[in-house]
Short mmCIF file of C-alpha atoms in Angstrom, two decimals:
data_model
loop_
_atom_site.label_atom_id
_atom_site.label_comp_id
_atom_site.label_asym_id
_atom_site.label_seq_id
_atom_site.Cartn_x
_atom_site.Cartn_y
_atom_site.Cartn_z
CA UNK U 1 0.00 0.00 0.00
CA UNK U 2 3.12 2.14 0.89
CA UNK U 3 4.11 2.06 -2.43
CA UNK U 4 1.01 3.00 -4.16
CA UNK U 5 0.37 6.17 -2.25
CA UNK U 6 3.97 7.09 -2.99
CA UNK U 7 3.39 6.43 -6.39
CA UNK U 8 0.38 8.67 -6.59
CA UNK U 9 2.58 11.51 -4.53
CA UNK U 10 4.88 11.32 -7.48
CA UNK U 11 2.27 11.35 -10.27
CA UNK U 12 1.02 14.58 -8.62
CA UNK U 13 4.30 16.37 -8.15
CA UNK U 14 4.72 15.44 -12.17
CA UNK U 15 1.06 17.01 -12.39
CA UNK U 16 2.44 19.97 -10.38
CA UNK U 17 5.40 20.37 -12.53
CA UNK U 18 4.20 19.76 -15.97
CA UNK U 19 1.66 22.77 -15.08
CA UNK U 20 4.67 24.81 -13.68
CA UNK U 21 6.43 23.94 -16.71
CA UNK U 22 3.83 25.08 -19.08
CA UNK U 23 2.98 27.86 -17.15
CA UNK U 24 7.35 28.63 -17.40
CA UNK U 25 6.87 28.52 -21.37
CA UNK U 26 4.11 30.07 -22.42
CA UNK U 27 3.17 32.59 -19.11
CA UNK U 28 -0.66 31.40 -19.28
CA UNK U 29 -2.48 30.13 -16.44
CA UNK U 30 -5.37 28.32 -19.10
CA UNK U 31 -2.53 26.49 -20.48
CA UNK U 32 -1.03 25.89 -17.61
CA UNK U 33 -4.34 24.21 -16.20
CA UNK U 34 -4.94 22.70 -19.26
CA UNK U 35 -1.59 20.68 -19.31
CA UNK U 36 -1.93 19.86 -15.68
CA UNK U 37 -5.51 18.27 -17.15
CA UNK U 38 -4.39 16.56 -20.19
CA UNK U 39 -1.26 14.86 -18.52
CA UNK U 40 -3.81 13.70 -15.46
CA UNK U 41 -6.25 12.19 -18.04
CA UNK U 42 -3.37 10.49 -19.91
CA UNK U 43 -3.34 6.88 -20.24
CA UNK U 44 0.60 6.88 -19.02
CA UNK U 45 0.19 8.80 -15.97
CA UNK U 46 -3.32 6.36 -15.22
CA UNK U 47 -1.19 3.21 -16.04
CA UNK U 48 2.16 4.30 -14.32
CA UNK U 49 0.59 5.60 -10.86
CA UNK U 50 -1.98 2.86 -10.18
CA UNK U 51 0.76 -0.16 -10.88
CA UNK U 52 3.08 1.74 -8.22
CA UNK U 53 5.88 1.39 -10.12
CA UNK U 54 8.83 3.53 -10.34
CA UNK U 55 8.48 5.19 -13.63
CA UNK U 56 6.08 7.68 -12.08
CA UNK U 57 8.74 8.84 -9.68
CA UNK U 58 11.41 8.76 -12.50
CA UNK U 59 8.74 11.24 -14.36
CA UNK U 60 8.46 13.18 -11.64
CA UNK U 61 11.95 13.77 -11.23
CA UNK U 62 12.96 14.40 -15.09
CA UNK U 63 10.19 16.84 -15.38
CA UNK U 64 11.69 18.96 -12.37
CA UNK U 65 14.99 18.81 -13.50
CA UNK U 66 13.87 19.71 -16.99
CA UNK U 67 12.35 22.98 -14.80
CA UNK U 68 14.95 23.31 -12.70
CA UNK U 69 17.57 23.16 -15.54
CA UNK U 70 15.28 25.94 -17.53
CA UNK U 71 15.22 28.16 -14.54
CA UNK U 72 19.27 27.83 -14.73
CA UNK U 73 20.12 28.52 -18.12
CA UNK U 74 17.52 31.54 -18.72
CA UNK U 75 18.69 33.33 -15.28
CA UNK U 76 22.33 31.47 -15.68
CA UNK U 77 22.12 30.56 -11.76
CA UNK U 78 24.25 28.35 -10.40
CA UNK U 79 21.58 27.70 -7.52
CA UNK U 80 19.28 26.17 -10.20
CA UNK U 81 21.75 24.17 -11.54
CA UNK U 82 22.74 22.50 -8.31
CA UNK U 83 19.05 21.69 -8.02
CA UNK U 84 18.81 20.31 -11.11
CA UNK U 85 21.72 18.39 -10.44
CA UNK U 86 20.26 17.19 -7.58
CA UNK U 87 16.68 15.86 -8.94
CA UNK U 88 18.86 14.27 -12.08
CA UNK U 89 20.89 12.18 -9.42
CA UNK U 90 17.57 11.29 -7.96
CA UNK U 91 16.27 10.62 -11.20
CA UNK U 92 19.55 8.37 -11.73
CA UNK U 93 19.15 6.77 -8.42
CA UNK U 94 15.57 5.65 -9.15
CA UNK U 95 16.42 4.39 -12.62
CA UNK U 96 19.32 4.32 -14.68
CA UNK U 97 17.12 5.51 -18.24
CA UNK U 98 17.61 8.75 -16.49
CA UNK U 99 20.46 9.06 -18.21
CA UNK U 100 18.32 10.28 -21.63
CA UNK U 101 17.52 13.27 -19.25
CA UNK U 102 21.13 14.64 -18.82
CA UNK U 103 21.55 13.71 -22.58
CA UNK U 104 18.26 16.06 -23.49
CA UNK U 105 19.90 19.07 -21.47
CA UNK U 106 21.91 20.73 -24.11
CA UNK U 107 18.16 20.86 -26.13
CA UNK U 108 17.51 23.54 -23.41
CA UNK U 109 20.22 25.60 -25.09
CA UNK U 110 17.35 26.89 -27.32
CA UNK U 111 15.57 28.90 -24.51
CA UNK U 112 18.66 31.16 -24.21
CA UNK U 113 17.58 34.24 -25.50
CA UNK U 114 21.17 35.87 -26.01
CA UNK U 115 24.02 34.02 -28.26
CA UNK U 116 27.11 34.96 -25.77
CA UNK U 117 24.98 33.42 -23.01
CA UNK U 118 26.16 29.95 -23.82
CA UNK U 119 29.81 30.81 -22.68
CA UNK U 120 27.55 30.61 -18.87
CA UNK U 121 25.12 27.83 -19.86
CA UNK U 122 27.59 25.07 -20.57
CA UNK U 123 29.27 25.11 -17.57
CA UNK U 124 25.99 25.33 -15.60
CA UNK U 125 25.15 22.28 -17.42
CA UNK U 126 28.17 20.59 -16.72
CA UNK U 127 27.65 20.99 -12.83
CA UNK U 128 24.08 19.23 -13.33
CA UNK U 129 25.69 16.38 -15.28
CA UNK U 130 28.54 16.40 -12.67
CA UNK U 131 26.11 16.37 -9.62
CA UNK U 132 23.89 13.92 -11.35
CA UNK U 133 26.53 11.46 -12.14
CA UNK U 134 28.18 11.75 -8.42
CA UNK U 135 24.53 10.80 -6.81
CA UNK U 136 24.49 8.11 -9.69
CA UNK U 137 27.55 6.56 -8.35
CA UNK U 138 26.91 6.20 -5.19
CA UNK U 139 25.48 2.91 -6.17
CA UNK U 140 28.44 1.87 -7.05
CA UNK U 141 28.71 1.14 -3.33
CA UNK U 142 26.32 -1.74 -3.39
CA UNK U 143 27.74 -5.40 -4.28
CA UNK U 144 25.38 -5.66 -6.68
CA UNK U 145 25.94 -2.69 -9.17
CA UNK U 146 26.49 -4.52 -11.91
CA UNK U 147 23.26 -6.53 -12.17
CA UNK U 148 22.10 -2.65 -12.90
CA UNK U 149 23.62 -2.68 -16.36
CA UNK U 150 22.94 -6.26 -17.42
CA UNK U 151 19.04 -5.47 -16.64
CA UNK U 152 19.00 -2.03 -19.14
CA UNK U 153 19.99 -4.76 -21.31
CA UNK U 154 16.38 -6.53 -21.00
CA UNK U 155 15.59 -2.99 -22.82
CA UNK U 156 17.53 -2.25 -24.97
CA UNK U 157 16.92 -3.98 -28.67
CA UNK U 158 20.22 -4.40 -31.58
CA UNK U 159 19.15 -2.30 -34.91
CA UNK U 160 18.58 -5.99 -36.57
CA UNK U 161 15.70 -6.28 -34.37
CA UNK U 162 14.41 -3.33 -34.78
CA UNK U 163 15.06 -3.06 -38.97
CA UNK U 164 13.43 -6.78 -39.68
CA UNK U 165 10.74 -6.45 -37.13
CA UNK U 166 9.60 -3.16 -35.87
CA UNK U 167 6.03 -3.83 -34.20
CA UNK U 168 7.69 -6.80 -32.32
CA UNK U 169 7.22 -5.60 -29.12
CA UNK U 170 4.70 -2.47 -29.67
CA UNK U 171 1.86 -4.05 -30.90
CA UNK U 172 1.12 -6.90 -28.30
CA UNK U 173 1.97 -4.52 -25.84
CA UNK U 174 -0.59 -2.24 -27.20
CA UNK U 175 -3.35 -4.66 -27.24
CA UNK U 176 -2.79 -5.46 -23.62
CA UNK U 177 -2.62 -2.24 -22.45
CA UNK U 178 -6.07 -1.21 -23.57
CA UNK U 179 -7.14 -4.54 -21.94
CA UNK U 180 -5.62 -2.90 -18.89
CA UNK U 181 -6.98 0.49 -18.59
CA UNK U 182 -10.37 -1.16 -18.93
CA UNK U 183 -9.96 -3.72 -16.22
CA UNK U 184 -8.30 -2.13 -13.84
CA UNK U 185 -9.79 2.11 -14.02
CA UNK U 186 -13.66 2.82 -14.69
CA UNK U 187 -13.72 2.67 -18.79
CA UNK U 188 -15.67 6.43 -18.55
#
């Protein structure tokens, strides 16, 4: 039961931050409310923060440091970026696919409204990636750290795979899932 509420904590503060987030880009409170809606009535967050699983925390803490890291590189504060840092290592600590989140954060580079501010972003994003990677490691502490990388591998899927058969995995997955949502949540 523990884990479920926690799981539904986390889909809220992703709730919380997606409408911070689009409140951040487009300086709307409709939109902002209207994001905060959508992602709530999406069949991810529904699947995700029943099944309390960890992707909903893992969400939670990629969208922050996606906000965190914004925050940082349009007001080039290093305060930002240590928070940032901070919810990427947690991101890294609850899963190790956090790592596509440090590997997005030069696509923030766009936001920066003045060319010569880049000379102040990359560092600040180095000191995310830095802080980030030190939380990562401290699981190198465990005796079990390697198990870590040969489980990503149950993920991950060679090019031949993918090039001879694409739907492989999608499409029974699909099927299921609709099974799912209508077992499991009310289908209105």
């Amino acid at each position: 039961m523990a884990a479920r509420i926690e799981s539904v904590f986390c889909g809220l503060g992703t709730m919380i931050g997606v409408s911070f987030l689009s409140y951040l880009l487009f300086k709307n409170k409709k939109v902002a409310l209207i994001s905060a809606f959508l992602y709530a009535l999406s069949p991810f967050t529904f699947f995700f923060d029943r099944m309390a699983l960890v992707d909903s925390m893992l969400s939670m803490f990629g969208v922050w440091t996606f906000i965190l890291a914004y925050l940082s590189f349009t007001t080039e504060r290093l305060d930002y970026a240590m928070l940032a840092g901070f919810t990427l290592g947690a991101a890294w600590l609850t899963k190790s696919p956090a790592l596509f989140f440090a590997l997005m954060l030069p696509t923030l580079w766009l936001f920066i409204k003045k060319p010569k501010s880049l000379v102040k972003v990359i560092p600040l994003t180095l000191v995310i990636v830095i802080i980030g990677y030190a939380m990562y490691n401290i699981l190198r502490l465990g005796p079990n750290f390697e198990l870590i990388a040969s489980r990503n591998l149950d993920y991950v899927w060679s090019l031949s795979h993918v090039l001879n058969s694409p739907f492989d995995p999608l499409k029974p997955w699909l099927l299921q899932s609709w099974q799912w949502i209508v077992m499991m949540g009310r289908f209105p």
